[in-house]
Amino acid sequence: MENISLLGCTGSIGTQALEVAALHPDRFRITALTAHSNAEKLFEQVRLFKPLFAALTSGECEIPADLKNACAWSFGPDALREAAALPESDAVLDAVVGMAGLEAVLTAGKAGKRVLLANKEALVAGGEMVTSVFGPLKDHRLLPVDSEHSAIWQCLEAAGDNLPEEILLTASGGPFRTWEADRIRNASVSEALGHPNWHMGSKITVDSATMFNKGLEIIEARWLFDMPEDRIRVVVHPESIVHSAVRFRDGAVLAQMGVPDMRLPILYAMAWPDRLNTGAEELDLFRVGRLTFEEPDEKKFPAMALARAALREGGGAPCVMNAANEEAVYAFLGGRISFGSIYDIVRYVTETLHAGKLRCFEDVRDCDGRARTLARERIKEIQ
Ligand code: NDP
Ligand code: MG
């Protein structure tokens, strides 16, 4: 039985994790649930999964009478760390969105828990620190949930001790793959939220439209697989069937395929090294018919180059980029800036602010805060 603390239980990844956990009650017990603001959904989940600990990280709220004594309750941002270090939990599934999840990842690692990581922003902001707490991939203490990284991990496992030459990170290309650059700049919120293959939370859906998501994933791959940036190639694959691939010295390329359904990589990380039933549709290659691959259009989608530059600069640069992107995405979703301004703001902040080496979590928090302040000022200026 694996005891799991689930952080971000009300989101797209969180609810799918609960769905697969419910299919295997003999394997998984949900020991902690944390939501940010969706109290009603959290209450519903507490009734169903009966955790030992539940928390709402945005602050205090009224607990329904039937749930008051159902488990220990906690409120406010510190609750994330409490859930991450819960003595009864073996693993922590971090499905929080944004850098807000980083401290909990570090706490879980220091408490000896295995972390199943969906929360890519945590690794982007604090990559070096996170990898130093968890050690190399082969220690199996930090397991990826992101579909591409799960695919790469599965390919690497299949290759035993053979080291990869190159990672082929696939990208759907998002909703604007075939649009002209001018039209992309003025895309509306509902257009940006219309992802062709995946149904996800709004922040990552916008990231997929700008392709900052792929930029974040290049950085995520750099830290998870200890792979230099110039050996991580992005391959646009609109069908989202090949979830990523790895090339080896002999020229062989191993790829992992499947239907685009996050329940597969979520349950793979939860059940590793076993493969359990996910309830997902079977891949029907005859129905898919054709798999296509394209070079990414860096002119239309310059976000990936910005992410690569941040990786090369090192230190706090990826943290700065991530913070500016989080601020810009929420400003876009709130109708305060245009779609094209997301990139402009991130570029302005990364060009203006150069943070040095980040030595501890407080350094990351400080760097993240400075980047957010600058991004907010810029958003106000251009509004
Ligand atoms: P959602 O927006 O759907 O869910 C986010 C979850 O985090 C919710 O439970 C939310 O609580 C909680 N949350 C939001 N802000 C905070 C905060 N400041 N502190 C603590 N908790 C917070 O996001 P997704 O599930 O789509 O994504 C989660 C992570 O997984 C992201 O990093 C994303 O990039 C990554 N990911 C997602 C994929 C997907 O298919 N969705 C695929 C691959 C990676 P509440 O609802 O109560 O506000
Ligand atoms: Mg992904």
Short mmCIF file of C-alpha atoms and ligand atoms in Angstrom, two decimals:
data_model
loop_
_atom_site.label_atom_id
_atom_site.label_comp_id
_atom_site.label_asym_id
_atom_site.label_seq_id
_atom_site.Cartn_x
_atom_site.Cartn_y
_atom_site.Cartn_z
CA MET A 1 0.00 0.00 0.00
CA GLU A 2 1.39 3.39 -1.04
CA ASN A 3 0.33 6.32 1.16
CA ILE A 4 0.13 9.50 -0.90
CA SER A 5 -0.15 13.19 -0.03
CA LEU A 6 -1.82 14.90 -2.98
CA LEU A 7 -1.04 18.60 -3.31
CA GLY A 8 -3.31 20.49 -5.72
CA CYS A 9 -6.09 17.89 -5.50
CA THR A 10 -8.79 20.03 -7.11
CA GLY A 11 -6.98 20.68 -10.40
CA SER A 12 -6.82 18.81 -13.67
CA ILE A 13 -3.92 16.56 -12.59
CA GLY A 14 -5.18 16.31 -9.00
CA THR A 15 -8.64 15.05 -9.95
CA GLN A 16 -7.24 12.58 -12.48
CA ALA A 17 -4.83 11.28 -9.82
CA LEU A 18 -7.80 10.64 -7.53
CA GLU A 19 -9.63 8.95 -10.35
CA VAL A 20 -6.81 6.42 -10.91
CA ALA A 21 -6.23 6.01 -7.16
CA ALA A 22 -9.92 5.05 -6.81
CA LEU A 23 -9.44 2.29 -9.41
CA HIS A 24 -6.82 0.66 -7.17
CA PRO A 25 -7.90 1.02 -3.52
CA ASP A 26 -5.71 -1.97 -2.61
CA ARG A 27 -2.59 -0.09 -3.83
CA PHE A 28 -3.10 3.56 -2.88
CA ARG A 29 -4.32 5.38 0.19
CA ILE A 30 -4.71 9.15 -0.03
CA THR A 31 -3.34 10.43 3.26
CA ALA A 32 -3.47 14.18 2.60
CA LEU A 33 -5.37 16.48 0.26
CA THR A 34 -4.59 20.15 -0.35
CA ALA A 35 -6.58 22.61 -2.45
CA HIS A 36 -6.01 26.33 -2.82
CA SER A 37 -9.44 27.96 -3.02
CA ASN A 38 -11.97 25.38 -4.22
CA ALA A 39 -13.34 24.44 -0.79
CA GLU A 40 -16.50 22.73 -2.10
CA LYS A 41 -14.55 20.29 -4.26
CA LEU A 42 -12.10 19.64 -1.43
CA PHE A 43 -14.98 18.78 0.94
CA GLU A 44 -16.41 16.37 -1.61
CA GLN A 45 -13.00 14.68 -2.01
CA VAL A 46 -12.50 14.45 1.77
CA ARG A 47 -15.85 12.64 2.04
CA LEU A 48 -14.81 10.15 -0.66
CA PHE A 49 -11.14 9.56 0.16
CA LYS A 50 -11.13 10.03 3.95
CA PRO A 51 -7.57 11.42 4.24
CA LEU A 52 -5.83 11.96 7.59
CA PHE A 53 -5.08 15.60 6.71
CA ALA A 54 -6.78 18.19 4.51
CA ALA A 55 -5.92 21.80 3.82
CA LEU A 56 -7.00 24.89 1.99
CA THR A 57 -3.88 26.91 1.22
CA SER A 58 -5.59 30.23 0.38
CA GLY A 59 -6.80 30.65 3.98
CA GLU A 60 -9.49 29.93 6.56
CA CYS A 61 -12.97 28.67 5.65
CA GLU A 62 -16.02 27.17 7.37
CA ILE A 63 -15.79 23.35 7.54
CA PRO A 64 -19.12 21.49 7.15
CA ALA A 65 -20.32 19.87 10.41
CA ASP A 66 -19.93 16.29 9.11
CA LEU A 67 -16.25 16.90 8.21
CA LYS A 68 -15.04 18.83 11.27
CA ASN A 69 -13.63 15.72 12.94
CA ALA A 70 -13.12 13.66 9.79
CA CYS A 71 -9.40 14.56 9.61
CA ALA A 72 -6.86 17.15 10.75
CA TRP A 73 -7.45 20.52 9.00
CA SER A 74 -5.00 23.24 8.16
CA PHE A 75 -5.30 26.62 6.42
CA GLY A 76 -2.89 28.97 4.69
CA PRO A 77 0.24 28.47 2.58
CA ASP A 78 2.23 26.60 5.29
CA ALA A 79 -0.24 23.74 5.01
CA LEU A 80 1.48 22.64 1.82
CA ARG A 81 4.64 21.85 3.76
CA GLU A 82 2.66 20.07 6.48
CA ALA A 83 1.04 17.82 3.86
CA ALA A 84 4.39 17.23 2.17
CA ALA A 85 6.03 16.08 5.41
CA LEU A 86 3.08 14.09 6.81
CA PRO A 87 4.71 11.17 8.67
CA GLU A 88 2.13 8.66 7.37
CA SER A 89 2.86 9.46 3.69
CA ASP A 90 5.38 7.54 1.60
CA ALA A 91 5.01 9.73 -1.48
CA VAL A 92 3.90 13.24 -2.40
CA LEU A 93 2.17 13.92 -5.70
CA ASP A 94 2.75 17.60 -6.41
CA ALA A 95 0.01 18.78 -8.77
CA VAL A 96 0.13 22.42 -7.64
CA VAL A 97 0.45 24.98 -10.41
CA GLY A 98 3.29 27.48 -10.23
CA MET A 99 6.40 28.08 -8.20
CA ALA A 100 4.16 28.02 -5.07
CA GLY A 101 4.83 24.26 -4.97
CA LEU A 102 8.63 24.44 -4.72
CA GLU A 103 8.99 24.65 -0.94
CA ALA A 104 6.75 21.60 -0.51
CA VAL A 105 8.87 19.62 -2.98
CA LEU A 106 12.03 20.44 -1.02
CA THR A 107 10.29 19.67 2.27
CA ALA A 108 9.08 16.30 0.99
CA GLY A 109 12.54 15.42 -0.30
CA LYS A 110 14.21 16.33 2.97
CA ALA A 111 11.59 14.27 4.84
CA GLY A 112 12.62 11.23 2.73
CA LYS A 113 9.44 11.06 0.65
CA ARG A 114 9.32 10.08 -2.97
CA VAL A 115 7.95 12.96 -5.05
CA LEU A 116 5.79 12.47 -8.13
CA LEU A 117 6.16 15.78 -9.91
CA ALA A 118 3.63 17.40 -12.20
CA ASN A 119 4.48 20.90 -10.94
CA LYS A 120 7.15 21.75 -13.54
CA GLU A 121 7.46 25.40 -12.42
CA ALA A 122 9.00 24.17 -9.13
CA LEU A 123 11.79 22.43 -11.04
CA VAL A 124 12.28 25.39 -13.37
CA ALA A 125 12.62 27.86 -10.50
CA GLY A 126 14.72 25.67 -8.20
CA GLY A 127 16.23 23.02 -10.48
CA GLU A 128 19.68 22.75 -9.00
CA MET A 129 18.38 22.76 -5.44
CA VAL A 130 15.73 20.15 -6.16
CA THR A 131 18.16 17.76 -7.86
CA SER A 132 20.64 18.11 -5.01
CA VAL A 133 17.95 17.05 -2.53
CA PHE A 134 16.65 14.11 -4.58
CA GLY A 135 19.80 12.82 -6.24
CA PRO A 136 19.97 11.32 -9.73
CA LEU A 137 16.99 9.85 -11.60
CA LYS A 138 18.22 6.33 -10.98
CA ASP A 139 17.61 6.81 -7.25
CA HIS A 140 13.88 7.01 -8.10
CA ARG A 141 13.12 9.64 -5.49
CA LEU A 142 11.80 12.25 -7.95
CA LEU A 143 9.53 10.78 -10.62
CA PRO A 144 8.14 12.81 -13.51
CA VAL A 145 4.41 13.07 -14.20
CA ASP A 146 4.61 15.45 -17.17
CA SER A 147 3.78 13.23 -20.18
CA GLU A 148 6.94 13.99 -22.19
CA HIS A 149 9.22 13.47 -19.20
CA SER A 150 7.42 10.30 -18.24
CA ALA A 151 8.00 9.09 -21.80
CA ILE A 152 11.71 9.96 -21.67
CA TRP A 153 12.04 8.26 -18.29
CA GLN A 154 10.35 5.11 -19.64
CA CYS A 155 12.71 5.08 -22.65
CA LEU A 156 15.75 5.52 -20.40
CA GLU A 157 14.60 2.70 -18.14
CA ALA A 158 14.26 0.43 -21.14
CA ALA A 159 17.85 1.27 -22.15
CA GLY A 160 19.42 0.13 -18.88
CA ASP A 161 22.89 1.63 -18.36
CA ASN A 162 23.16 3.06 -21.88
CA LEU A 163 23.39 6.83 -21.75
CA PRO A 164 21.29 8.90 -24.20
CA GLU A 165 22.86 11.05 -26.88
CA GLU A 166 19.82 13.24 -27.44
CA ILE A 167 16.34 13.81 -26.10
CA LEU A 168 13.56 14.37 -28.64
CA LEU A 169 10.95 16.34 -26.73
CA THR A 170 7.66 16.29 -28.60
CA ALA A 171 5.23 19.20 -28.68
CA SER A 172 1.69 19.31 -30.07
CA GLY A 173 2.33 22.86 -31.28
CA GLY A 174 -0.75 24.11 -29.45
CA PRO A 175 -3.85 25.78 -30.89
CA PHE A 176 -1.90 28.37 -32.93
CA ARG A 177 0.50 26.07 -34.77
CA THR A 178 -0.95 26.91 -38.18
CA TRP A 179 -1.81 30.57 -37.46
CA GLU A 180 0.06 33.59 -38.86
CA ALA A 181 2.22 35.52 -36.38
CA ASP A 182 0.01 38.68 -36.42
CA ARG A 183 -3.12 36.72 -35.70
CA ILE A 184 -1.38 34.90 -32.82
CA ARG A 185 -0.42 38.18 -31.14
CA ASN A 186 -4.08 39.19 -30.92
CA ALA A 187 -5.57 35.80 -29.98
CA SER A 188 -8.38 35.95 -27.43
CA VAL A 189 -8.48 34.14 -24.10
CA SER A 190 -11.00 31.58 -25.37
CA GLU A 191 -8.87 30.91 -28.46
CA ALA A 192 -5.78 30.40 -26.28
CA LEU A 193 -7.74 28.03 -24.03
CA GLY A 194 -8.79 25.82 -26.95
CA HIS A 195 -6.03 23.21 -26.90
CA PRO A 196 -6.51 20.58 -29.62
CA ASN A 197 -5.43 17.43 -27.73
CA TRP A 198 -5.27 17.96 -23.96
CA HIS A 199 -7.75 19.29 -21.37
CA MET A 200 -5.66 20.95 -18.71
CA GLY A 201 -5.67 23.78 -16.19
CA SER A 202 -5.81 27.28 -17.69
CA LYS A 203 -2.20 28.27 -16.90
CA ILE A 204 -0.57 25.33 -18.71
CA THR A 205 -3.08 25.65 -21.56
CA VAL A 206 -1.94 29.24 -22.18
CA ASP A 207 1.69 28.07 -21.82
CA SER A 208 1.01 25.52 -24.56
CA ALA A 209 -0.35 28.25 -26.80
CA THR A 210 2.71 30.50 -26.35
CA MET A 211 4.95 27.40 -26.28
CA PHE A 212 6.47 28.63 -23.03
CA ASN A 213 5.29 25.22 -21.87
CA LYS A 214 7.90 23.61 -24.12
CA GLY A 215 10.49 26.09 -22.85
CA LEU A 216 9.66 25.12 -19.27
CA GLU A 217 9.86 21.47 -20.31
CA ILE A 218 13.34 21.89 -21.83
CA ILE A 219 14.47 23.18 -18.44
CA GLU A 220 12.55 20.40 -16.67
CA ALA A 221 14.32 17.80 -18.87
CA ARG A 222 17.70 19.39 -18.22
CA TRP A 223 17.31 18.84 -14.49
CA LEU A 224 15.47 15.52 -14.46
CA PHE A 225 17.80 13.79 -16.91
CA ASP A 226 21.00 15.78 -16.37
CA MET A 227 21.07 16.57 -20.07
CA PRO A 228 22.71 19.69 -21.53
CA GLU A 229 20.32 22.09 -23.24
CA ASP A 230 21.88 21.63 -26.68
CA ARG A 231 21.08 17.92 -26.60
CA ILE A 232 17.37 18.44 -26.02
CA ARG A 233 15.59 18.91 -29.35
CA VAL A 234 11.96 19.95 -29.70
CA VAL A 235 9.96 18.06 -32.32
CA VAL A 236 6.47 19.28 -33.18
CA HIS A 237 4.12 16.31 -33.39
CA PRO A 238 0.51 17.50 -33.71
CA GLU A 239 -1.12 14.09 -33.09
CA SER A 240 0.33 13.85 -29.53
CA ILE A 241 0.75 10.06 -29.77
CA VAL A 242 4.56 9.90 -29.47
CA HIS A 243 5.05 11.45 -26.04
CA SER A 244 8.82 11.86 -26.53
CA ALA A 245 11.83 9.84 -27.62
CA VAL A 246 15.50 9.29 -26.86
CA ARG A 247 18.33 8.67 -29.31
CA PHE A 248 21.27 6.47 -28.34
CA ARG A 249 24.86 6.16 -29.53
CA ASP A 250 24.11 3.37 -32.00
CA GLY A 251 21.50 5.51 -33.73
CA ALA A 252 18.54 3.66 -32.22
CA VAL A 253 15.66 5.88 -31.12
CA LEU A 254 13.31 4.64 -28.41
CA ALA A 255 9.94 6.38 -28.20
CA GLN A 256 6.96 5.98 -25.92
CA MET A 257 3.48 6.13 -27.44
CA GLY A 258 -0.05 6.20 -26.13
CA VAL A 259 -3.32 8.08 -26.34
CA PRO A 260 -3.03 11.64 -25.02
CA ASP A 261 -4.45 10.93 -21.56
CA MET A 262 -2.67 12.18 -18.43
CA ARG A 263 -3.98 9.26 -16.40
CA LEU A 264 -1.22 7.13 -17.98
CA PRO A 265 1.81 9.13 -16.81
CA ILE A 266 0.13 9.93 -13.49
CA LEU A 267 -0.51 6.28 -12.66
CA TYR A 268 2.88 5.22 -14.02
CA ALA A 269 4.58 7.50 -11.49
CA MET A 270 2.24 6.38 -8.71
CA ALA A 271 2.60 2.64 -9.36
CA TRP A 272 6.19 2.52 -10.64
CA PRO A 273 7.67 0.02 -11.45
CA ASP A 274 4.29 -1.62 -12.09
CA ARG A 275 1.86 -0.85 -14.89
CA LEU A 276 -1.75 -0.83 -13.72
CA ASN A 277 -5.04 -0.32 -15.52
CA THR A 278 -5.69 3.40 -16.05
CA GLY A 279 -9.18 3.19 -17.52
CA ALA A 280 -7.84 4.99 -20.61
CA GLU A 281 -8.89 4.25 -24.16
CA GLU A 282 -6.63 1.85 -26.10
CA LEU A 283 -4.34 3.34 -28.73
CA ASP A 284 -5.75 2.45 -32.15
CA LEU A 285 -2.96 3.16 -34.62
CA PHE A 286 -5.25 2.45 -37.58
CA ARG A 287 -7.62 5.17 -36.44
CA VAL A 288 -4.68 7.56 -35.87
CA GLY A 289 -3.52 6.65 -39.37
CA ARG A 290 -0.57 8.98 -39.68
CA LEU A 291 2.06 10.39 -37.32
CA THR A 292 3.67 13.63 -38.46
CA PHE A 293 6.69 15.59 -37.25
CA GLU A 294 7.80 19.20 -37.92
CA GLU A 295 10.58 21.57 -36.90
CA PRO A 296 9.29 24.11 -34.38
CA ASP A 297 8.76 27.59 -35.85
CA GLU A 298 10.99 29.64 -33.54
CA LYS A 299 9.95 32.91 -35.21
CA LYS A 300 6.28 32.45 -34.44
CA PHE A 301 7.03 30.86 -31.06
CA PRO A 302 10.15 32.58 -29.66
CA ALA A 303 9.46 31.42 -26.08
CA MET A 304 11.58 28.29 -26.43
CA ALA A 305 14.67 30.31 -27.34
CA LEU A 306 14.13 32.49 -24.28
CA ALA A 307 14.01 29.39 -22.08
CA ARG A 308 17.20 28.03 -23.66
CA ALA A 309 18.93 31.38 -23.06
CA ALA A 310 17.83 31.31 -19.42
CA LEU A 311 19.27 27.82 -19.01
CA ARG A 312 22.56 28.89 -20.56
CA GLU A 313 22.72 31.99 -18.35
CA GLY A 314 22.10 29.75 -15.32
CA GLY A 315 21.74 30.93 -11.71
CA GLY A 316 18.41 32.62 -11.16
CA ALA A 317 17.61 33.19 -14.85
CA PRO A 318 15.09 30.31 -15.21
CA CYS A 319 13.42 31.39 -11.97
CA VAL A 320 13.11 34.97 -13.29
CA MET A 321 11.64 33.72 -16.56
CA ASN A 322 9.15 31.48 -14.81
CA ALA A 323 7.97 34.18 -12.42
CA ALA A 324 7.50 36.72 -15.23
CA ASN A 325 5.60 34.14 -17.25
CA GLU A 326 3.28 33.28 -14.35
CA GLU A 327 2.45 36.95 -13.86
CA ALA A 328 1.97 37.59 -17.58
CA VAL A 329 -0.26 34.53 -18.10
CA TYR A 330 -2.60 35.55 -15.26
CA ALA A 331 -2.67 39.14 -16.59
CA PHE A 332 -3.68 37.75 -20.00
CA LEU A 333 -6.31 35.44 -18.49
CA GLY A 334 -7.65 38.43 -16.53
CA GLY A 335 -8.05 40.41 -19.75
CA ARG A 336 -5.37 42.96 -18.80
CA ILE A 337 -2.87 42.32 -21.59
CA SER A 338 -2.90 40.85 -25.09
CA PHE A 339 -1.66 37.36 -25.92
CA GLY A 340 1.41 38.78 -27.67
CA SER A 341 2.32 40.81 -24.58
CA ILE A 342 2.96 37.63 -22.59
CA TYR A 343 6.18 37.05 -24.48
CA ASP A 344 7.09 40.78 -24.47
CA ILE A 345 6.80 40.95 -20.69
CA VAL A 346 8.81 37.79 -20.08
CA ARG A 347 11.49 39.00 -22.45
CA TYR A 348 11.62 42.44 -20.83
CA VAL A 349 11.94 40.96 -17.32
CA THR A 350 14.59 38.39 -18.32
CA GLU A 351 16.62 41.06 -20.11
CA THR A 352 16.35 43.53 -17.22
CA LEU A 353 16.86 41.33 -14.19
CA HIS A 354 19.95 39.17 -13.85
CA ALA A 355 19.95 37.15 -10.68
CA GLY A 356 23.10 35.41 -9.54
CA LYS A 357 23.41 31.93 -8.10
CA LEU A 358 20.51 30.78 -5.92
CA ARG A 359 21.93 29.03 -2.88
CA CYS A 360 18.88 28.30 -0.76
CA PHE A 361 15.11 28.40 -0.94
CA GLU A 362 15.07 31.98 0.43
CA ASP A 363 17.24 33.07 -2.53
CA VAL A 364 14.75 31.51 -4.94
CA ARG A 365 11.80 33.16 -3.17
CA ASP A 366 13.56 36.51 -3.26
CA CYS A 367 14.48 36.18 -6.94
CA ASP A 368 10.93 35.06 -7.80
CA GLY A 369 9.51 38.03 -5.88
CA ARG A 370 11.74 40.57 -7.63
CA ALA A 371 10.83 39.19 -11.05
CA ARG A 372 7.12 39.31 -10.21
CA THR A 373 7.35 42.92 -9.04
CA LEU A 374 9.08 43.93 -12.26
CA ALA A 375 6.58 41.99 -14.37
CA ARG A 376 3.63 43.62 -12.58
CA GLU A 377 5.11 47.09 -13.09
CA ARG A 378 5.57 46.37 -16.77
CA ILE A 379 2.04 45.00 -17.07
CA LYS A 380 0.71 48.26 -15.55
CA GLU A 381 2.81 50.33 -17.96
CA ILE A 382 1.54 48.61 -21.10
CA GLN A 383 -2.09 48.17 -20.01
P1 NDP B 1 -4.97 23.39 -12.33
O1 NDP B 1 -5.03 24.85 -12.41
O2 NDP B 1 -6.05 22.58 -12.95
O3 NDP B 1 -4.85 22.94 -10.80
C1 NDP B 1 -3.92 23.52 -9.94
C2 NDP B 1 -4.07 22.97 -8.53
O4 NDP B 1 -3.18 23.71 -7.67
C3 NDP B 1 -5.46 23.18 -7.93
O5 NDP B 1 -5.73 22.15 -7.02
C4 NDP B 1 -5.34 24.52 -7.21
O6 NDP B 1 -6.28 24.67 -6.16
C5 NDP B 1 -3.92 24.43 -6.67
N1 NDP B 1 -3.27 25.73 -6.50
C6 NDP B 1 -3.38 26.82 -7.30
N2 NDP B 1 -2.62 27.84 -6.83
C7 NDP B 1 -2.03 27.36 -5.70
C8 NDP B 1 -1.17 27.95 -4.73
N3 NDP B 1 -0.75 29.22 -4.84
N4 NDP B 1 -0.77 27.20 -3.68
C9 NDP B 1 -1.18 25.91 -3.56
N5 NDP B 1 -2.03 25.30 -4.42
C10 NDP B 1 -2.43 26.03 -5.49
O7 NDP B 1 -3.55 22.94 -12.93
P2 NDP B 1 -3.14 21.59 -13.65
O8 NDP B 1 -3.66 20.42 -12.88
O9 NDP B 1 -3.43 21.70 -15.08
O10 NDP B 1 -1.56 21.64 -13.52
C11 NDP B 1 -0.87 21.39 -12.31
C12 NDP B 1 0.63 21.30 -12.62
O11 NDP B 1 0.84 20.16 -13.45
C13 NDP B 1 1.18 22.51 -13.39
O12 NDP B 1 2.48 22.75 -12.98
C14 NDP B 1 1.18 22.03 -14.84
O13 NDP B 1 2.16 22.67 -15.61
C15 NDP B 1 1.49 20.55 -14.67
N6 NDP B 1 1.00 19.71 -15.74
C16 NDP B 1 -0.33 19.64 -16.03
C17 NDP B 1 -0.82 18.85 -17.06
C18 NDP B 1 -2.28 18.73 -17.32
O14 NDP B 1 -2.69 17.91 -18.18
N7 NDP B 1 -3.15 19.46 -16.65
C19 NDP B 1 0.11 18.09 -17.91
C20 NDP B 1 1.49 18.18 -17.50
C21 NDP B 1 1.91 18.97 -16.47
P3 NDP B 1 -7.79 25.31 -6.38
O15 NDP B 1 -8.40 24.55 -7.51
O16 NDP B 1 -8.47 25.01 -5.10
O17 NDP B 1 -7.61 26.75 -6.65
MG MG B 2 4.02 18.14 -21.00
#
